[in-house]
């Protein structure tokens, strides 16, 4: 059976949840653009604007472990439906408050964080569903497609979000976000999955502890976790500071902001679409090292102020490197996890990946406030170029070494 990047699409259940993932991530991307731009036009400093990325990612880190346990304990479809219902309600509230011009930074960032709590519950349940609906020979390609859906949303979402913001303001972006979540609910209602077998539900802390013990006892999983958080911690500056790249470094507005994020996302789509090809030809370590070097070099060049068109081209390259690495961490986590623990291990990888983005965004925001946006991008890029040296001590586990779950 072929194991190309798109071969898992032959499975209807996988196609449905992939569409659900795509629409959900579209909403997240558009909402993030709206929140960051609303703070930018309010004249907030870099460290406050960067908190949008922190608020978007920190809850995913904090809730990943219980969310991963719930994905292993309960009906995954039900978990996703509950999460999306809550996200619809929050998106509608955010849109109404923005229409009423009630958008103090704390409220905007707080509601963004609550939306991220829904994402934190949705993502592990969706990721843990994949292994149960495609054969193991298709698993890596299916994971790559899920990441591809995320990056298609990240590519088109910011560009569309920038257009929506330019036409209707941040409030319009929040309203479109709510609509996207409603579409996810419709898709999930068309998908059926088996309930956990009777007697498999245990106390939450025991289930979480079981996942911790496996991760701590597995050198492969420990290495994946370490490499994931170090990569995103060092490299999150570009994602967090992009509104200020548009306004301060390029002197442009919301459409350019959307184009910049769209360029990063377009590169990410290319990276995700080619990840299976690279994985069949190169080791995990070679991919992660190369991805870090490409992404770091792109950040350094953007920091030098090369103009809009070269910046867009560089961000496409950087986005491709970024997603090659994140895809590598996600695939390694699932391939090295037993089937009974896949929700928890996936959640741990997600926790440290998004935790690195959240903490890094906050730190780079403060760095940019003190030293300037260009200096923050330059420092982040140089750090990313140096970071692959960590692979000499903690190399990524090899794809072919993973044991069947």
Short mmCIF file of N, CA, C and O in Angstrom, two decimals, residues 263-338:
data_model
loop_
_atom_site.label_atom_id
_atom_site.label_comp_id
_atom_site.label_asym_id
_atom_site.label_seq_id
_atom_site.Cartn_x
_atom_site.Cartn_y
_atom_site.Cartn_z
N UNK A 263 3.08 34.55 4.53
CA UNK A 263 4.32 34.03 3.96
C UNK A 263 4.92 32.95 4.86
O UNK A 263 5.37 31.90 4.38
N UNK A 264 4.94 33.20 6.16
CA UNK A 264 5.38 32.17 7.10
C UNK A 264 4.53 30.91 6.95
O UNK A 264 5.04 29.79 6.90
N UNK A 265 3.23 31.12 6.88
CA UNK A 265 2.32 29.98 6.77
C UNK A 265 2.45 29.25 5.45
O UNK A 265 2.35 28.02 5.39
N UNK A 266 2.68 29.99 4.35
CA UNK A 266 2.87 29.36 3.04
C UNK A 266 4.09 28.46 3.07
O UNK A 266 4.07 27.33 2.57
N UNK A 267 5.17 28.95 3.67
CA UNK A 267 6.35 28.12 3.82
C UNK A 267 6.05 26.90 4.67
O UNK A 267 6.54 25.79 4.39
N UNK A 268 5.23 27.10 5.69
CA UNK A 268 4.86 25.99 6.56
C UNK A 268 4.07 24.93 5.79
O UNK A 268 4.23 23.73 6.01
N UNK A 269 3.20 25.38 4.88
CA UNK A 269 2.46 24.43 4.04
C UNK A 269 3.43 23.62 3.18
O UNK A 269 3.32 22.39 3.06
N UNK A 270 4.40 24.30 2.58
CA UNK A 270 5.40 23.60 1.77
C UNK A 270 6.17 22.61 2.63
O UNK A 270 6.42 21.46 2.23
N UNK A 271 6.54 23.03 3.84
CA UNK A 271 7.27 22.14 4.74
C UNK A 271 6.46 20.92 5.12
O UNK A 271 6.96 19.79 5.13
N UNK A 272 5.18 21.12 5.43
CA UNK A 272 4.33 19.99 5.83
C UNK A 272 4.07 19.06 4.65
O UNK A 272 4.06 17.84 4.79
N UNK A 273 3.85 19.64 3.45
CA UNK A 273 3.55 18.83 2.28
C UNK A 273 4.73 17.97 1.86
O UNK A 273 4.55 16.91 1.25
N UNK A 274 5.94 18.41 2.17
CA UNK A 274 7.14 17.66 1.79
C UNK A 274 7.73 16.86 2.93
O UNK A 274 8.75 16.20 2.76
N UNK A 275 7.10 16.91 4.10
CA UNK A 275 7.70 16.27 5.28
C UNK A 275 7.82 14.76 5.12
O UNK A 275 8.81 14.16 5.55
N UNK A 276 6.81 14.12 4.51
CA UNK A 276 6.90 12.67 4.30
C UNK A 276 8.06 12.34 3.36
O UNK A 276 8.80 11.37 3.59
N UNK A 277 8.23 13.12 2.30
CA UNK A 277 9.35 12.90 1.36
C UNK A 277 10.68 12.99 2.08
O UNK A 277 11.57 12.14 1.91
N UNK A 278 10.86 14.02 2.91
CA UNK A 278 12.11 14.17 3.64
C UNK A 278 12.30 13.05 4.66
O UNK A 278 13.41 12.55 4.85
N UNK A 279 11.21 12.66 5.32
CA UNK A 279 11.32 11.63 6.34
C UNK A 279 11.72 10.28 5.75
O UNK A 279 12.35 9.46 6.41
N UNK A 280 11.36 10.04 4.51
CA UNK A 280 11.74 8.79 3.85
C UNK A 280 13.19 8.78 3.40
O UNK A 280 13.73 7.72 3.07
N UNK A 281 13.86 9.93 3.41
CA UNK A 281 15.22 10.03 2.87
C UNK A 281 16.25 10.48 3.88
O UNK A 281 17.46 10.27 3.66
N UNK A 282 15.82 11.13 4.95
CA UNK A 282 16.77 11.67 5.91
C UNK A 282 16.37 11.27 7.33
O UNK A 282 15.20 11.00 7.61
N UNK A 283 17.34 11.26 8.22
CA UNK A 283 17.07 10.95 9.63
C UNK A 283 16.36 12.11 10.29
O UNK A 283 16.39 13.25 9.81
N UNK A 284 15.73 11.82 11.43
CA UNK A 284 15.06 12.88 12.20
C UNK A 284 16.04 13.98 12.58
O UNK A 284 15.72 15.17 12.51
N UNK A 285 17.22 13.59 13.01
CA UNK A 285 18.21 14.57 13.44
C UNK A 285 18.63 15.48 12.30
O UNK A 285 18.73 16.70 12.48
N UNK A 286 18.84 14.92 11.12
CA UNK A 286 19.23 15.74 9.97
C UNK A 286 18.13 16.74 9.63
O UNK A 286 18.42 17.90 9.31
N UNK A 287 16.88 16.31 9.70
CA UNK A 287 15.76 17.20 9.39
C UNK A 287 15.66 18.33 10.40
O UNK A 287 15.51 19.51 10.04
N UNK A 288 15.75 18.01 11.69
CA UNK A 288 15.63 19.03 12.73
C UNK A 288 16.79 20.02 12.65
O UNK A 288 16.60 21.24 12.78
N UNK A 289 18.00 19.52 12.43
CA UNK A 289 19.15 20.43 12.31
C UNK A 289 18.99 21.36 11.11
O UNK A 289 19.20 22.58 11.21
N UNK A 290 18.67 20.79 9.96
CA UNK A 290 18.50 21.61 8.77
C UNK A 290 17.39 22.62 8.92
O UNK A 290 17.53 23.78 8.50
N UNK A 291 16.29 22.22 9.54
CA UNK A 291 15.17 23.12 9.75
C UNK A 291 15.56 24.30 10.62
O UNK A 291 15.21 25.46 10.34
N UNK A 292 16.31 24.04 11.70
CA UNK A 292 16.74 25.11 12.58
C UNK A 292 17.67 26.09 11.88
O UNK A 292 17.56 27.31 12.07
N UNK A 293 18.58 25.57 11.06
CA UNK A 293 19.51 26.44 10.35
C UNK A 293 18.78 27.33 9.34
O UNK A 293 19.06 28.53 9.23
N UNK A 294 17.84 26.75 8.61
CA UNK A 294 17.09 27.53 7.60
C UNK A 294 16.25 28.60 8.28
O UNK A 294 16.23 29.76 7.87
N UNK A 295 15.52 28.21 9.34
CA UNK A 295 14.66 29.17 10.03
C UNK A 295 15.48 30.28 10.66
O UNK A 295 15.14 31.47 10.56
N UNK A 296 16.60 29.92 11.29
CA UNK A 296 17.45 30.91 11.93
C UNK A 296 18.04 31.89 10.93
O UNK A 296 18.06 33.11 11.17
N UNK A 297 18.51 31.37 9.80
CA UNK A 297 19.07 32.25 8.77
C UNK A 297 18.03 33.21 8.23
O UNK A 297 18.31 34.40 7.97
N UNK A 298 16.80 32.74 8.06
CA UNK A 298 15.73 33.60 7.58
C UNK A 298 15.46 34.73 8.57
O UNK A 298 15.29 35.90 8.18
N UNK A 299 15.42 34.42 9.87
CA UNK A 299 15.18 35.45 10.89
C UNK A 299 16.30 36.49 10.90
O UNK A 299 16.03 37.70 11.02
N UNK A 300 17.54 36.04 10.76
CA UNK A 300 18.67 36.97 10.74
C UNK A 300 18.55 37.93 9.55
O UNK A 300 18.73 39.15 9.69
N UNK A 301 18.24 37.40 8.39
CA UNK A 301 18.14 38.24 7.19
C UNK A 301 16.98 39.22 7.30
O UNK A 301 17.11 40.40 6.90
N UNK A 302 15.83 38.78 7.83
CA UNK A 302 14.70 39.70 8.01
C UNK A 302 15.08 40.83 8.97
O UNK A 302 14.72 41.99 8.78
N UNK A 303 15.83 40.49 10.02
CA UNK A 303 16.24 41.49 11.00
C UNK A 303 17.12 42.58 10.39
O UNK A 303 17.17 43.70 10.91
N UNK A 304 17.78 42.27 9.30
CA UNK A 304 18.66 43.25 8.66
C UNK A 304 17.90 44.29 7.86
O UNK A 304 18.51 45.22 7.32
N UNK A 305 16.56 44.14 7.73
CA UNK A 305 15.75 45.14 7.06
C UNK A 305 15.94 45.16 5.56
O UNK A 305 16.37 46.17 4.99
N UNK A 306 15.61 44.05 4.90
CA UNK A 306 15.88 43.90 3.47
C UNK A 306 14.73 44.37 2.58
O UNK A 306 14.83 44.27 1.35
N UNK A 307 13.63 44.86 3.15
CA UNK A 307 12.50 45.29 2.35
C UNK A 307 11.39 44.25 2.30
O UNK A 307 11.58 43.09 2.68
N UNK A 308 10.22 44.66 1.81
CA UNK A 308 9.03 43.81 1.90
C UNK A 308 9.15 42.54 1.08
O UNK A 308 8.94 41.44 1.60
N UNK A 309 9.48 42.64 -0.20
CA UNK A 309 9.48 41.45 -1.06
C UNK A 309 10.53 40.43 -0.62
O UNK A 309 10.21 39.24 -0.47
N UNK A 310 11.79 40.84 -0.36
CA UNK A 310 12.74 39.86 0.16
C UNK A 310 12.32 39.28 1.51
O UNK A 310 12.55 38.10 1.77
N UNK A 311 11.69 40.10 2.35
CA UNK A 311 11.22 39.60 3.63
C UNK A 311 10.18 38.50 3.45
O UNK A 311 10.22 37.46 4.13
N UNK A 312 9.25 38.70 2.52
CA UNK A 312 8.24 37.68 2.26
C UNK A 312 8.88 36.37 1.79
O UNK A 312 8.51 35.29 2.23
N UNK A 313 9.86 36.48 0.89
CA UNK A 313 10.55 35.28 0.40
C UNK A 313 11.28 34.56 1.53
O UNK A 313 11.25 33.32 1.63
N UNK A 314 11.95 35.32 2.38
CA UNK A 314 12.67 34.73 3.51
C UNK A 314 11.73 34.06 4.49
O UNK A 314 12.04 32.99 5.04
N UNK A 315 10.57 34.67 4.71
CA UNK A 315 9.62 34.08 5.65
C UNK A 315 9.03 32.77 5.10
O UNK A 315 8.69 31.88 5.88
N UNK A 316 8.90 32.66 3.78
CA UNK A 316 8.46 31.39 3.20
C UNK A 316 9.47 30.30 3.54
O UNK A 316 9.11 29.20 3.97
N UNK A 317 10.75 30.59 3.35
CA UNK A 317 11.80 29.62 3.69
C UNK A 317 11.78 29.31 5.19
O UNK A 317 11.89 28.15 5.60
N UNK A 318 11.66 30.36 6.00
CA UNK A 318 11.63 30.16 7.45
C UNK A 318 10.45 29.32 7.89
O UNK A 318 10.58 28.43 8.74
N UNK A 319 9.28 29.59 7.31
CA UNK A 319 8.09 28.81 7.67
C UNK A 319 8.24 27.34 7.31
O UNK A 319 7.79 26.46 8.05
N UNK A 320 8.90 27.06 6.18
CA UNK A 320 9.13 25.67 5.79
C UNK A 320 10.02 24.97 6.80
O UNK A 320 9.77 23.82 7.20
N UNK A 321 11.08 25.65 7.24
CA UNK A 321 11.94 25.06 8.25
C UNK A 321 11.24 24.85 9.57
O UNK A 321 11.38 23.81 10.23
N UNK A 322 10.42 25.82 9.97
CA UNK A 322 9.69 25.74 11.24
C UNK A 322 8.79 24.51 11.29
O UNK A 322 8.83 23.74 12.24
N UNK A 323 8.00 24.31 10.25
CA UNK A 323 7.04 23.22 10.29
C UNK A 323 7.71 21.86 10.07
O UNK A 323 7.21 20.85 10.55
N UNK A 324 8.83 21.81 9.36
CA UNK A 324 9.54 20.55 9.26
C UNK A 324 9.94 20.06 10.64
O UNK A 324 9.84 18.87 10.97
N UNK A 325 10.40 21.00 11.48
CA UNK A 325 10.79 20.62 12.84
C UNK A 325 9.58 20.22 13.67
O UNK A 325 9.58 19.18 14.34
N UNK A 326 8.53 21.06 13.67
CA UNK A 326 7.35 20.74 14.48
C UNK A 326 6.70 19.45 14.04
O UNK A 326 6.20 18.67 14.86
N UNK A 327 6.69 19.20 12.72
CA UNK A 327 6.17 17.94 12.22
C UNK A 327 7.01 16.78 12.73
O UNK A 327 6.49 15.74 13.14
N UNK A 328 8.33 16.96 12.74
CA UNK A 328 9.22 15.92 13.23
C UNK A 328 8.98 15.58 14.69
O UNK A 328 8.95 14.41 15.08
N UNK A 329 8.76 16.61 15.53
CA UNK A 329 8.49 16.36 16.94
C UNK A 329 7.16 15.61 17.12
O UNK A 329 7.05 14.66 17.90
N UNK A 330 6.12 16.05 16.39
CA UNK A 330 4.80 15.42 16.52
C UNK A 330 4.81 13.98 16.06
O UNK A 330 4.25 13.09 16.72
N UNK A 331 5.45 13.72 14.91
CA UNK A 331 5.50 12.35 14.40
C UNK A 331 6.29 11.46 15.34
O UNK A 331 5.87 10.33 15.66
N UNK A 332 7.43 11.93 15.82
CA UNK A 332 8.25 11.12 16.72
C UNK A 332 7.48 10.78 18.00
O UNK A 332 7.54 9.64 18.49
N UNK A 333 6.76 11.76 18.55
CA UNK A 333 5.99 11.49 19.77
C UNK A 333 4.96 10.40 19.57
O UNK A 333 4.81 9.51 20.41
N UNK A 334 4.24 10.43 18.45
CA UNK A 334 3.21 9.43 18.21
C UNK A 334 3.81 8.08 17.83
O UNK A 334 3.31 7.03 18.25
N UNK A 335 4.89 8.07 17.06
CA UNK A 335 5.48 6.81 16.62
C UNK A 335 6.14 6.04 17.77
O UNK A 335 6.21 4.82 17.74
N UNK A 336 6.62 6.77 18.77
CA UNK A 336 7.30 6.11 19.89
C UNK A 336 6.37 5.88 21.08
O UNK A 336 6.82 5.40 22.13
N UNK A 337 5.09 6.21 20.96
CA UNK A 337 4.15 6.04 22.07
C UNK A 337 3.31 4.78 21.88
O UNK A 337 2.85 4.51 20.76
N UNK A 338 3.08 3.99 22.94
CA UNK A 338 2.14 2.87 22.83
C UNK A 338 0.73 3.39 22.56
O UNK A 338 0.38 4.51 22.92
#
